Coordinates of C-alpha atoms and ligand atoms in Angstrom, one line a residue:
M285 CA 57.0 -54.2 109.1
S286 CA 54.8 -51.4 110.3
Q287 CA 51.1 -51.4 109.3
R288 CA 50.6 -50.6 105.4
I289 CA 48.8 -47.4 104.5
K290 CA 45.5 -48.1 102.8
V291 CA 44.8 -46.0 99.9
A292 CA 41.7 -45.4 98.0
V293 CA 41.9 -43.7 94.5
A294 CA 39.1 -41.6 93.1
G295 CA 39.5 -41.0 89.2
A296 CA 41.0 -44.5 89.0
S297 CA 40.2 -44.9 85.2
G298 CA 41.8 -41.6 84.5
R299 CA 45.5 -40.7 83.1
M300 CA 46.6 -39.5 86.7
G301 CA 44.4 -42.0 88.6
R302 CA 46.0 -45.0 86.8
E303 CA 49.4 -43.7 87.7
V304 CA 48.4 -43.6 91.4
V305 CA 47.0 -47.1 91.2
R306 CA 50.4 -48.3 89.7
M307 CA 52.4 -46.4 92.2
V308 CA 50.3 -47.6 95.2
L309 CA 50.7 -51.4 93.8
E310 CA 54.4 -51.0 93.6
D311 CA 55.0 -49.8 97.0
P312 CA 55.2 -52.4 99.6
E313 CA 54.6 -49.6 102.3
L314 CA 51.1 -49.0 100.7
E315 CA 48.0 -51.2 100.1
L316 CA 45.3 -50.4 97.5
A317 CA 42.0 -50.3 99.6
A318 CA 39.5 -49.1 97.0
A319 CA 39.4 -47.7 93.4
V320 CA 36.5 -45.5 92.1
A321 CA 35.7 -44.6 88.6
R322 CA 32.3 -44.6 86.9
S323 CA 33.0 -45.6 83.3
C324 CA 35.0 -48.8 83.5
G325 CA 32.7 -51.2 85.1
P326 CA 33.3 -53.4 88.2
V327 CA 36.8 -54.7 86.7
D328 CA 39.7 -55.6 89.0
A329 CA 41.9 -52.4 89.8
G330 CA 44.9 -54.4 88.5
S331 CA 43.6 -54.6 85.0
L332 CA 43.5 -50.5 84.8
V333 CA 47.3 -50.7 84.8
G334 CA 48.2 -54.0 83.3
K335 CA 48.9 -55.7 86.5
P336 CA 47.8 -59.0 88.0
E337 CA 44.4 -59.2 90.0
T338 CA 44.6 -57.2 93.2
G339 CA 41.0 -58.3 94.5
V340 CA 40.0 -54.6 94.5
I341 CA 37.0 -54.3 92.2
V342 CA 36.6 -50.7 91.0
A343 CA 33.5 -49.1 92.4
S344 CA 31.3 -46.5 90.8
D345 CA 30.5 -44.6 93.9
L346 CA 33.0 -43.2 96.3
E347 CA 30.7 -43.2 99.4
Q348 CA 30.1 -47.1 98.7
A349 CA 33.8 -47.6 98.3
L350 CA 34.8 -45.9 101.6
S351 CA 32.1 -47.4 103.6
S352 CA 33.2 -51.0 102.6
S353 CA 37.0 -50.3 103.0
Q354 CA 39.3 -49.4 105.6
A355 CA 41.1 -46.7 103.7
D356 CA 43.4 -44.3 105.6
V357 CA 43.9 -41.8 102.6
L358 CA 42.0 -41.0 99.6
V359 CA 43.8 -39.8 96.6
D360 CA 41.7 -37.8 94.1
F361 CA 42.4 -37.1 90.4
T362 CA 38.8 -36.4 89.1
T363 CA 37.5 -33.1 87.8
P364 CA 37.1 -29.8 89.4
Q365 CA 33.3 -30.6 89.9
A366 CA 33.6 -33.6 91.8
A367 CA 36.7 -32.7 93.8
Y368 CA 34.9 -30.8 96.6
P369 CA 32.1 -33.2 97.1
N370 CA 34.6 -36.1 97.2
A371 CA 36.9 -34.3 99.6
E372 CA 33.9 -33.9 101.9
I373 CA 32.7 -37.4 101.8
S374 CA 36.3 -38.6 102.4
I375 CA 36.5 -36.5 105.7
R376 CA 33.1 -37.7 106.8
Y377 CA 34.5 -41.3 106.5
G378 CA 37.7 -40.2 108.6
V379 CA 39.7 -40.7 105.2
R380 CA 42.4 -38.3 104.9
P381 CA 42.1 -36.5 101.4
V382 CA 45.1 -36.0 99.1
M383 CA 43.5 -33.8 96.3
G384 CA 45.4 -33.4 93.2
T385 CA 42.4 -32.0 91.4
T386 CA 42.1 -28.3 91.7
G387 CA 39.4 -25.6 91.6
F388 CA 38.6 -25.1 95.3
T389 CA 37.3 -21.9 96.5
P390 CA 38.9 -20.3 99.7
E391 CA 35.5 -20.9 101.3
Q392 CA 35.5 -24.4 100.4
F393 CA 39.1 -24.8 101.9
S394 CA 38.1 -23.2 105.1
L395 CA 35.1 -25.6 105.5
L396 CA 37.2 -28.7 104.5
D397 CA 39.9 -27.5 107.1
K398 CA 37.3 -27.2 109.7
L399 CA 35.9 -30.6 108.8
C400 CA 39.4 -32.2 109.1
K401 CA 40.1 -30.5 112.5
E402 CA 36.7 -31.8 113.9
K403 CA 37.7 -35.3 112.9
G404 CA 41.3 -34.9 114.1
I405 CA 42.7 -35.8 110.5
G406 CA 45.0 -34.2 108.0
G407 CA 44.4 -33.4 104.4
L408 CA 46.2 -31.8 101.6
I409 CA 45.2 -29.8 98.3
A410 CA 48.1 -29.8 95.9
P411 CA 47.8 -27.9 92.7
N412 CA 51.1 -29.5 91.7
F413 CA 53.0 -32.6 93.1
S414 CA 56.2 -32.0 90.9
I415 CA 59.4 -30.9 92.9
G416 CA 60.3 -29.0 89.8
A417 CA 57.2 -27.1 89.8
I418 CA 57.4 -26.4 93.6
L419 CA 60.9 -24.9 93.1
M420 CA 59.8 -22.7 90.1
M421 CA 57.1 -21.2 92.5
K422 CA 59.6 -20.7 95.4
F423 CA 62.3 -19.1 92.9
A424 CA 59.4 -16.9 91.4
A425 CA 58.2 -15.6 94.9
T426 CA 61.8 -14.8 95.6
A427 CA 62.5 -13.1 92.3
A428 CA 59.2 -10.8 92.7
K429 CA 60.7 -9.1 95.8
Y430 CA 63.4 -7.5 93.3
L431 CA 61.6 -7.6 90.2
P432 CA 58.0 -6.8 91.0
H433 CA 56.8 -6.5 87.2
V434 CA 55.7 -10.0 86.3
E435 CA 53.3 -12.0 84.1
I436 CA 52.6 -15.8 84.1
I437 CA 52.2 -17.8 81.0
E438 CA 51.1 -21.4 81.5
Y439 CA 50.6 -23.9 78.8
H440 CA 48.3 -27.1 79.1
G441 CA 46.7 -29.7 76.8
D442 CA 43.5 -28.5 74.9
Q443 CA 41.3 -30.7 76.9
K444 CA 42.1 -29.3 80.4
L445 CA 38.8 -28.0 81.9
D446 CA 39.9 -25.1 84.2
A447 CA 41.9 -22.0 83.4
P448 CA 44.1 -20.6 84.7
S449 CA 45.7 -23.7 86.0
G450 CA 45.9 -24.3 89.7
T451 CA 49.6 -24.1 89.6
S452 CA 49.6 -20.5 88.1
I453 CA 47.1 -19.4 90.8
K454 CA 49.2 -20.8 93.5
T455 CA 52.2 -19.1 91.9
A456 CA 50.3 -15.9 91.6
E457 CA 49.3 -16.1 95.3
L458 CA 53.0 -16.6 96.3
I459 CA 54.2 -13.7 94.2
S460 CA 51.5 -11.5 95.8
E461 CA 52.6 -12.3 99.2
S462 CA 56.3 -11.4 98.5
R463 CA 56.1 -8.5 96.2
R464 CA 55.1 -4.9 97.0
E465 CA 51.4 -3.8 96.0
L466 CA 51.7 -2.9 92.4
R467 CA 49.3 -2.3 89.5
Q468 CA 51.3 -3.0 86.4
G469 CA 50.9 -1.7 82.9
N470 CA 49.7 1.5 81.2
P471 CA 46.5 2.7 83.0
N472 CA 45.2 3.7 79.7
E473 CA 45.7 0.4 78.1
E474 CA 42.9 -0.8 75.8
E475 CA 42.4 -4.3 74.9
V476 CA 41.4 -4.5 71.1
I477 CA 40.5 -8.0 71.2
E478 CA 38.9 -9.0 74.6
G479 CA 41.1 -11.3 76.7
A480 CA 44.3 -10.3 74.9
R481 CA 46.0 -9.2 78.1
G482 CA 45.1 -12.4 79.9
G483 CA 43.3 -12.8 83.4
Y484 CA 43.9 -10.1 86.1
Y485 CA 45.3 -11.1 89.4
N486 CA 46.2 -8.7 92.1
G487 CA 47.9 -6.2 89.6
F488 CA 49.5 -8.8 87.2
R489 CA 48.3 -10.8 84.3
I490 CA 48.0 -14.8 83.7
H491 CA 47.9 -16.2 80.3
S492 CA 46.5 -19.8 79.5
V493 CA 47.6 -21.5 76.5
R494 CA 45.7 -24.6 75.5
L495 CA 47.1 -26.9 72.7
P496 CA 47.1 -30.5 71.6
G497 CA 50.6 -32.0 72.0
V498 CA 51.4 -29.7 75.2
F499 CA 51.5 -31.6 78.6
A500 CA 52.2 -28.9 81.3
Q501 CA 54.5 -26.0 81.4
Q502 CA 54.7 -22.6 83.0
E503 CA 56.7 -19.5 82.7
V504 CA 57.0 -16.8 85.0
V505 CA 58.5 -13.6 83.3
F506 CA 59.9 -10.8 85.2
G507 CA 60.7 -7.4 83.6
G508 CA 63.2 -4.7 85.0
H509 CA 65.2 -1.9 83.7
G510 CA 66.9 -3.2 80.5
Q511 CA 66.5 -6.9 81.5
T512 CA 63.9 -9.8 81.8
L513 CA 64.2 -13.0 83.7
K514 CA 62.3 -16.0 83.0
I515 CA 61.6 -18.9 85.1
R516 CA 60.3 -22.0 83.2
H517 CA 59.2 -25.5 84.3
D518 CA 58.2 -28.2 81.9
S519 CA 56.5 -31.4 82.9
Y520 CA 56.7 -34.3 80.3
E521 CA 54.8 -37.1 81.7
R522 CA 52.4 -38.0 84.6
A523 CA 54.7 -40.5 86.3
G524 CA 56.9 -37.4 87.2
Y525 CA 54.1 -36.5 89.8
M526 CA 54.1 -39.8 91.6
P527 CA 57.0 -39.4 93.9
G528 CA 55.2 -36.2 95.3
V529 CA 51.9 -38.2 95.6
N530 CA 53.8 -40.9 97.3
T531 CA 55.4 -38.5 99.9
A532 CA 52.1 -36.7 100.5
V533 CA 50.1 -40.2 101.3
K534 CA 52.7 -40.9 103.9
K535 CA 53.1 -37.4 105.4
V536 CA 49.2 -36.8 105.6
M537 CA 49.0 -39.7 108.3
S538 CA 50.8 -37.5 110.8
T539 CA 49.2 -34.1 110.1
T540 CA 46.0 -32.3 111.3
G541 CA 43.7 -29.9 109.2
M542 CA 43.6 -29.1 105.6
V543 CA 46.9 -27.9 103.9
Y544 CA 47.0 -26.2 100.6
G545 CA 50.3 -26.7 98.5
F546 CA 52.5 -29.8 98.4
E547 CA 55.5 -27.5 99.4
H548 CA 54.2 -27.7 103.0
F549 CA 54.8 -31.3 103.1
L550 CA 58.5 -30.9 101.9
D551 CA 61.1 -31.1 104.7
Ligands
NAP20 P1 41.3 -37.6 83.2 O1 42.2 -38.7 82.5 O2 40.4 -37.2 82.5 O3 40.7 -38.5 84.3 C1 39.8 -38.0 85.2 C2 39.0 -39.1 86.1 O4 38.0 -38.5 86.6 C3 38.5 -40.3 85.2 O5 38.9 -41.4 86.1 C4 37.0 -39.9 85.3 O6 36.5 -41.2 85.5 C5 36.8 -39.2 86.6 N1 35.7 -38.4 86.7 C6 35.3 -37.6 85.6 N2 34.2 -36.9 86.1 C7 33.8 -37.1 87.3 C8 32.9 -37.0 88.3 N3 31.8 -36.0 88.2 N4 32.8 -37.7 89.4 C9 33.8 -38.5 89.9 N5 34.7 -38.8 89.0 C10 34.7 -38.3 87.6 O7 42.2 -36.5 83.8 P2 43.6 -36.6 84.3 O8 44.6 -36.1 83.4 O9 43.8 -37.9 85.1 O10 43.5 -35.4 85.4 C11 42.7 -35.4 86.5 C12 42.7 -34.2 87.4 O11 44.1 -34.0 87.8 C13 42.5 -32.9 86.5 O12 41.8 -31.9 87.4 C14 44.0 -32.4 86.4 O13 44.1 -30.9 86.3 C15 44.6 -32.7 87.7 N6 46.0 -32.8 87.6 C16 46.7 -32.5 88.7 C17 48.1 -32.6 89.0 C18 48.7 -32.3 90.2 O14 50.0 -32.3 90.3 N7 48.2 -31.7 91.3 C19 48.8 -33.0 87.9 C20 48.2 -33.4 86.6 C21 46.8 -33.4 86.6 P3 35.1 -41.7 85.2 O15 34.5 -40.8 84.1 O16 35.1 -43.2 85.0 O17 34.4 -41.6 86.7

């Protein structure tokens, strides 16, 4: 068997991080090299997911974890605040960052891309690892060529920190690339309640709904003469992201530079 890919997980105590730990432990082609979380103490990583001892003790500091492991790839599902420093530390240690956490500025992306290229390694920032969501974005970009009037409504749980979601921003970028320049709506429109029309992006609006009980959904709504088109994707559980994370961990071993969007890793 070829060498296993050694994976470090940042945010290992979190809901996504635990799914990643489980996915890594269940794939014979992958090896858990390190797990990082600040709140759970130095427990064995297996205990985070109800599995037998792995010999990997959860570290509280990423730098310490990477310097004492031989990780090839870091998978990060932490917070928008922690994501950039984590990606930078990872590249500094020659460890390929696979970032599921969103909230990077274009400047930060360019910097990380430069750092990756200097080190000769690949990296990925993926607002969404779900294949269904990637298809939603592709279909939305195609529809925008023919129906350029569009609004995005995204739904997430009420504890989500960033708004709008990384997926909706990515969708908006793809729509902007494929539709003609257009500022929608009535130029004399007035918001009676501030924010009623949602966030403004390149001529159209993005609305963020935050409610308990919701996991992750997005609707892209197009309007034309006498018709509307809705493209909708619903995610029901975190395990649904793991085939995508698994593919990314393997693919990033053979790329160079930072890539934005999991769709670029799909054949
Ligand atoms: P969560 O359950 O709250 O877990 C967050 C993790 O981050 C915890 O392990 C937490 O552990 C750690 N953390 C918090 N603050 C930190 C800091 N300042 N430095 C380092 N680690 C920190 O959240 P989740 O639901 O797993 O989601 C995590 C992220 O993934 C969110 O940004 C979410 O939007 C994103 N997400 C992305 C996708 C995708 O497909 N790309 C899908 C779902 C979610 P400690 O406090 O113990 O350190």
